[in-house]
Coordinates of C-alpha atoms in Angstrom, one line a residue:
M256 CA -19.6 55.0 -25.2
V257 CA -22.9 53.3 -25.4
D258 CA -23.8 51.7 -21.9
R259 CA -25.0 48.2 -22.4
S260 CA -27.9 47.2 -20.3
H261 CA -26.8 43.5 -20.1
K262 CA -23.0 44.1 -19.8
P263 CA -21.4 41.1 -17.9
S264 CA -20.0 41.9 -14.4
A265 CA -16.4 41.7 -14.0
I266 CA -15.1 38.3 -12.7
S267 CA -13.7 38.7 -9.2
A268 CA -10.9 36.6 -8.0
K269 CA -11.9 34.2 -5.3
A270 CA -9.4 34.3 -2.5
A271 CA -7.8 30.9 -2.2
G272 CA -8.7 28.8 0.7
P273 CA -6.5 26.8 3.0
Q274 CA -4.1 24.7 0.9
P275 CA -2.5 21.3 1.6
T276 CA 1.1 21.5 3.1
V277 CA 3.8 19.4 1.8
D278 CA 7.2 19.0 3.7
V279 CA 10.2 17.3 2.0
S280 CA 13.3 16.2 4.0
D281 CA 16.5 14.0 3.3
N282 CA 14.4 11.0 4.6
G283 CA 10.8 11.4 3.4
V284 CA 7.9 13.5 2.5
T285 CA 4.9 14.7 4.8
A286 CA 1.7 16.0 3.5
K287 CA -1.1 17.4 5.5
L288 CA -4.7 18.7 4.4
P289 CA -6.2 21.9 5.8
T290 CA -9.0 19.5 7.4
G291 CA -6.2 17.7 9.5
E292 CA -5.7 14.5 7.5
S293 CA -1.8 13.6 7.0
V294 CA 0.3 11.0 5.3
E295 CA 4.1 10.4 5.8
V296 CA 6.1 8.4 3.2
L297 CA 9.7 7.5 3.6
L298 CA 12.0 7.7 0.6
H299 CA 13.4 4.3 1.7
G300 CA 11.1 1.9 -0.1
A301 CA 8.6 4.4 -0.8
S302 CA 7.0 3.0 2.3
V303 CA 3.9 4.8 3.8
I304 CA 4.5 5.0 7.7
S305 CA 1.6 7.2 8.8
W306 CA -1.8 8.0 7.7
K307 CA -4.0 10.1 10.1
S308 CA -7.5 10.7 9.6
K309 CA -9.2 13.9 10.6
G310 CA -8.8 14.3 14.4
E311 CA -5.3 12.7 14.2
V312 CA -6.6 9.2 14.2
E313 CA -3.7 6.9 13.1
N314 CA -4.9 4.2 10.8
L315 CA -1.5 2.2 10.2
W316 CA 0.4 0.1 12.5
L317 CA 4.2 0.9 12.7
S318 CA 6.3 -1.3 15.0
E319 CA 8.0 0.6 17.8
S320 CA 11.1 -1.3 16.5
A321 CA 10.8 -0.5 12.9
V322 CA 14.2 0.4 11.2
L323 CA 13.7 3.7 9.2
D324 CA 17.3 4.5 8.5
G325 CA 17.2 2.5 5.2
S326 CA 19.2 -0.4 6.3
K327 CA 16.6 -2.8 6.0
P328 CA 12.7 -3.1 5.2
V329 CA 10.2 -1.2 7.2
R330 CA 8.2 -3.3 9.8
G331 CA 4.7 -1.6 9.4
G332 CA 2.9 0.9 7.3
I333 CA 2.6 0.2 3.8
P334 CA 5.8 -1.5 2.2
V335 CA 5.8 -1.9 -1.5
V336 CA 6.4 -5.7 -2.8
F337 CA 7.9 -6.0 -6.3
P338 CA 8.9 -7.9 -8.3
N339 CA 8.3 -11.1 -6.3
F340 CA 6.2 -11.9 -3.2
G341 CA 7.6 -14.1 -0.6
P342 CA 10.7 -16.3 -1.3
A343 CA 11.4 -16.4 -5.1
P344 CA 11.0 -19.5 -6.8
K345 CA 14.0 -21.5 -7.8
D346 CA 13.2 -22.0 -11.3
H347 CA 12.2 -18.1 -11.9
A348 CA 14.0 -15.0 -13.2
T349 CA 13.5 -13.5 -9.7
S350 CA 15.2 -16.4 -7.9
K351 CA 18.2 -14.4 -7.0
N352 CA 16.2 -11.6 -5.5
P353 CA 15.5 -11.3 -1.8
Q354 CA 12.0 -12.3 -0.1
H355 CA 9.3 -9.8 -1.2
G356 CA 11.6 -8.3 -3.9
F357 CA 13.9 -5.3 -3.8
A358 CA 11.4 -2.4 -4.1
R359 CA 10.9 -1.9 -0.2
N360 CA 14.6 -2.0 0.5
V361 CA 16.0 0.9 -1.9
R362 CA 15.8 4.4 -1.9
W363 CA 13.1 6.0 -4.2
E364 CA 13.0 9.4 -5.8
F365 CA 10.3 11.8 -4.9
L366 CA 9.1 13.2 -8.3
G367 CA 6.8 15.9 -6.9
K368 CA 3.2 16.8 -5.8
S369 CA -0.2 17.8 -7.3
T370 CA -3.4 18.8 -5.8
S371 CA -6.9 18.6 -6.8
E372 CA -9.5 21.5 -6.3
G373 CA -12.3 21.0 -3.9
E374 CA -15.8 22.6 -4.2
A375 CA -15.5 26.0 -5.8
S376 CA -17.4 27.5 -2.9
K377 CA -14.6 26.4 -0.6
G378 CA -11.8 27.7 -2.5
S379 CA -9.4 25.2 -1.5
D380 CA -7.8 21.8 -2.6
D381 CA -9.1 18.7 -1.1
S382 CA -6.5 16.2 -1.9
V383 CA -2.8 15.8 -2.6
K384 CA -0.9 13.4 -4.7
L385 CA 2.8 12.4 -3.9
D386 CA 4.8 10.9 -6.8
F387 CA 7.9 8.5 -6.3
G388 CA 10.1 6.8 -8.8
L389 CA 12.3 3.9 -8.9
Y390 CA 14.2 3.0 -12.1
S391 CA 16.5 0.2 -12.9
T392 CA 19.3 2.5 -13.5
A393 CA 19.3 3.4 -9.6
L394 CA 19.8 -0.2 -8.4
S395 CA 23.2 -1.5 -7.1
D396 CA 25.2 -3.5 -9.4
E397 CA 24.4 -6.4 -7.3
A398 CA 20.7 -6.0 -7.8
R399 CA 20.8 -5.5 -11.4
K400 CA 22.8 -8.7 -11.8
A401 CA 20.0 -10.6 -9.8
W402 CA 17.3 -9.0 -11.8
P403 CA 18.8 -7.5 -15.2
Y404 CA 15.8 -5.7 -16.7
D405 CA 15.2 -2.2 -17.5
F406 CA 12.0 -1.0 -15.9
G407 CA 10.5 2.1 -14.5
L408 CA 8.1 2.3 -11.3
V409 CA 6.1 5.2 -10.3
Y410 CA 4.2 5.1 -7.0
S411 CA 1.4 7.5 -6.3
V412 CA 0.2 8.2 -2.7
T413 CA -2.9 10.3 -2.7
L414 CA -4.4 11.7 0.4
S415 CA -7.9 12.9 0.7
Q416 CA -10.5 13.5 3.1
E417 CA -12.3 10.2 1.8
G418 CA -9.2 8.0 2.4
L419 CA -5.8 7.0 1.2
R420 CA -5.1 6.0 -2.5
T421 CA -1.9 3.9 -3.5
V422 CA -1.1 3.1 -6.9
L423 CA 2.0 1.3 -8.7
N424 CA 2.7 1.9 -12.3
V425 CA 5.1 -0.5 -13.6
R426 CA 6.7 -0.1 -17.2
N427 CA 9.1 -2.2 -19.1
E428 CA 11.7 0.3 -20.4
G429 CA 13.8 -2.5 -22.1
K430 CA 13.1 -4.8 -25.2
E431 CA 13.1 -8.2 -23.3
A432 CA 10.0 -9.3 -21.6
F433 CA 9.8 -9.8 -17.8
E434 CA 7.4 -11.2 -15.3
F435 CA 6.6 -9.6 -11.8
Q436 CA 4.4 -9.9 -8.9
V437 CA 3.3 -7.0 -6.8
L438 CA 1.7 -6.6 -3.2
L439 CA 1.0 -3.6 -1.1
H440 CA 1.6 -5.0 2.3
T441 CA -0.6 -2.7 4.4
Y442 CA -0.6 -2.9 8.1
L443 CA -3.8 -1.6 9.6
R444 CA -4.3 -0.3 13.2
V445 CA -7.0 -2.0 15.0
K446 CA -7.9 -1.6 18.5
D447 CA -8.5 -5.3 19.5
I448 CA -7.6 -8.2 17.1
S449 CA -9.8 -10.5 19.0
K450 CA -12.8 -8.3 18.2
T451 CA -11.9 -7.7 14.4
T452 CA -13.5 -9.4 11.6
I453 CA -13.1 -9.4 7.8
N454 CA -15.9 -9.3 5.3
G455 CA -15.7 -9.8 1.7
L456 CA -13.9 -13.3 1.4
A457 CA -16.9 -15.5 1.3
S458 CA -16.5 -18.5 -0.8
A459 CA -13.0 -17.4 -2.0
T460 CA -10.2 -19.9 -2.8
Y461 CA -7.2 -19.3 -0.7
S462 CA -3.9 -21.0 0.2
D463 CA -3.0 -21.2 4.0
K464 CA 0.6 -21.0 4.9
V465 CA 0.0 -21.8 8.5
L466 CA -1.7 -25.2 7.9
S467 CA 0.4 -25.8 4.7
L468 CA -2.8 -26.1 2.6
P469 CA -2.2 -25.3 -1.1
T470 CA -6.1 -24.9 -1.6
A471 CA -9.0 -24.2 0.7
T472 CA -12.2 -22.4 0.4
Q473 CA -13.6 -19.7 2.8
S474 CA -16.8 -21.4 4.1
T475 CA -17.9 -18.4 6.4
P476 CA -19.0 -14.9 5.1
T477 CA -16.9 -13.4 8.1
L478 CA -13.3 -14.0 9.0
S479 CA -12.3 -13.9 12.7
I480 CA -8.6 -13.8 13.7
N481 CA -8.0 -16.1 16.8
G482 CA -4.5 -17.4 16.1
E483 CA -1.6 -17.0 13.5
V484 CA -3.1 -16.5 10.1
D485 CA -1.4 -16.3 6.8
R486 CA -3.6 -16.8 3.8
V487 CA -3.5 -15.5 0.2
Y488 CA -7.1 -15.2 -1.2
K489 CA -7.1 -15.6 -5.0
S490 CA -9.1 -14.0 -7.7
L491 CA -11.7 -12.5 -5.2
A492 CA -14.9 -11.5 -7.1
Q493 CA -15.8 -8.7 -4.9
D494 CA -13.6 -5.5 -5.2
T495 CA -14.0 -4.5 -1.5
T496 CA -12.8 -6.2 1.6
S497 CA -14.2 -4.6 5.1
V498 CA -12.5 -4.7 8.3
L499 CA -15.1 -4.4 11.2
E500 CA -14.2 -3.7 15.0
G501 CA -16.8 -5.1 17.5
G502 CA -19.3 -5.5 14.5
K503 CA -18.8 -1.8 13.4
P504 CA -17.2 -0.9 10.0
R505 CA -13.5 0.4 10.4
F506 CA -11.9 0.1 7.2
D507 CA -13.1 -0.6 3.6
V508 CA -10.1 -1.9 1.3
V509 CA -10.9 -1.2 -2.4
R510 CA -8.7 -3.2 -5.0
D511 CA -8.0 -1.6 -8.3
N512 CA -6.6 -4.0 -11.1
L513 CA -5.6 -6.3 -8.3
V514 CA -7.6 -9.5 -7.8
D515 CA -5.6 -11.2 -4.9
T516 CA -5.4 -10.3 -1.2
V517 CA -3.3 -11.6 1.7
V518 CA -4.4 -11.7 5.1
W519 CA -1.9 -11.9 7.9
N520 CA -1.4 -11.5 11.6
P521 CA 1.7 -13.2 13.3
W522 CA -0.1 -14.0 16.6
I523 CA 2.2 -14.6 19.7
E524 CA 4.8 -17.0 18.9
K525 CA 5.9 -15.6 15.5
A526 CA 5.7 -11.9 16.8
K527 CA 8.2 -13.1 19.7
G528 CA 10.6 -14.2 16.8
M529 CA 10.8 -11.1 15.0
G530 CA 13.5 -8.8 16.3
D531 CA 11.9 -5.7 14.7
F532 CA 8.4 -6.4 15.9
S533 CA 7.4 -4.7 19.0
P534 CA 5.7 -4.4 21.3
K535 CA 5.6 -8.2 21.3
D536 CA 2.0 -8.1 21.9
G537 CA 1.5 -5.6 19.1
Y538 CA -0.1 -8.3 17.1
K539 CA -3.3 -7.5 19.2
N540 CA -3.4 -4.2 17.5
M541 CA -2.6 -4.8 13.7
L542 CA -4.0 -6.8 10.9
C543 CA -2.3 -6.9 7.6
V544 CA -4.7 -6.7 4.5
E545 CA -2.5 -6.8 1.5
V546 CA -3.9 -6.2 -2.0
G547 CA -1.9 -7.5 -4.8
A548 CA -1.3 -9.8 -8.0
V549 CA 0.6 -12.9 -6.5
D550 CA -1.1 -15.8 -7.7
G551 CA 0.9 -16.3 -10.8
W552 CA 2.8 -13.7 -12.7
Q553 CA 2.3 -10.4 -14.7
K554 CA 4.0 -10.4 -17.8
L555 CA 5.3 -7.1 -19.6
D556 CA 6.7 -6.9 -23.0
G557 CA 9.2 -4.3 -24.1
G558 CA 7.5 -0.8 -23.8
E559 CA 4.2 -2.1 -22.2
G560 CA 3.0 -0.9 -19.0
W561 CA 0.9 -2.0 -16.0
E562 CA -1.0 -0.3 -13.2
G563 CA -2.7 -1.5 -10.0
G564 CA -3.4 -0.1 -6.6
Q565 CA -5.8 0.4 -3.7
V566 CA -8.2 2.9 -2.0
I567 CA -8.5 2.5 1.8
R568 CA -11.3 4.3 3.7
S569 CA -11.2 4.9 7.4
L570 CA -14.7 4.6 8.6
L571 CA -14.7 6.2 12.1

């Protein structure tokens, strides 16, 4: 046998580094990265109820009285709003649906997980994606009668060191076209709402539910919260909305194929009136920045699909 002078060396298998862990229970799914980040998703509503950054820092606000047994929507975290936002219009096909639709109040199916590889030198995975599905065939007869369309939803929750990505894919599985709205109702946890501001809304048009204004314009570059706020910002030019605490960046919320953003804080009186909102002064530690498509309707013909979502980055 002739010994080749430039014979390639044998490829040695690199030992796998630490991998994400995924625990599945009857109620939900929890994933954790080797670097400490974690996410927890209930099967009820596919609601994300916890997202922790490295160092066990909780980024989402969850009411202490949130109902997690599937009997009602979750107060806090990231509920999924579909196929209508708010009370459905009386003259629309969604008119018989409950407020904010049915997706947040039915049980979803866990479809599985997938991971992405990190840097080759680390030999470990740096993100994990959890997929959840909801199909028209899984709805109750009552819900099917209220909204009799054939659809399929796949909701993907991806945890990485950089942040949390949540994406909803909607598909019309039937022949008849339907219209829908979608919103990711994110409750961000903040230290002090009086010192929290929002950037990225300057010059945007919005409707103000508190003041009953159908149309107004954001006149300042920064929005401060000093009372009840419930605004729908429409067709935002910037993809990113930033939340600051004491003038320092806390969160970036980046929209993907979603042009609207709802900003909500119930403040004192409305918080007192919600039975599942606690502590009653919890409004001081939460701010909803909710990305969606809620100004008008998205339409899907038979066989068509649509996808939209967000990436939230914790900037601590």
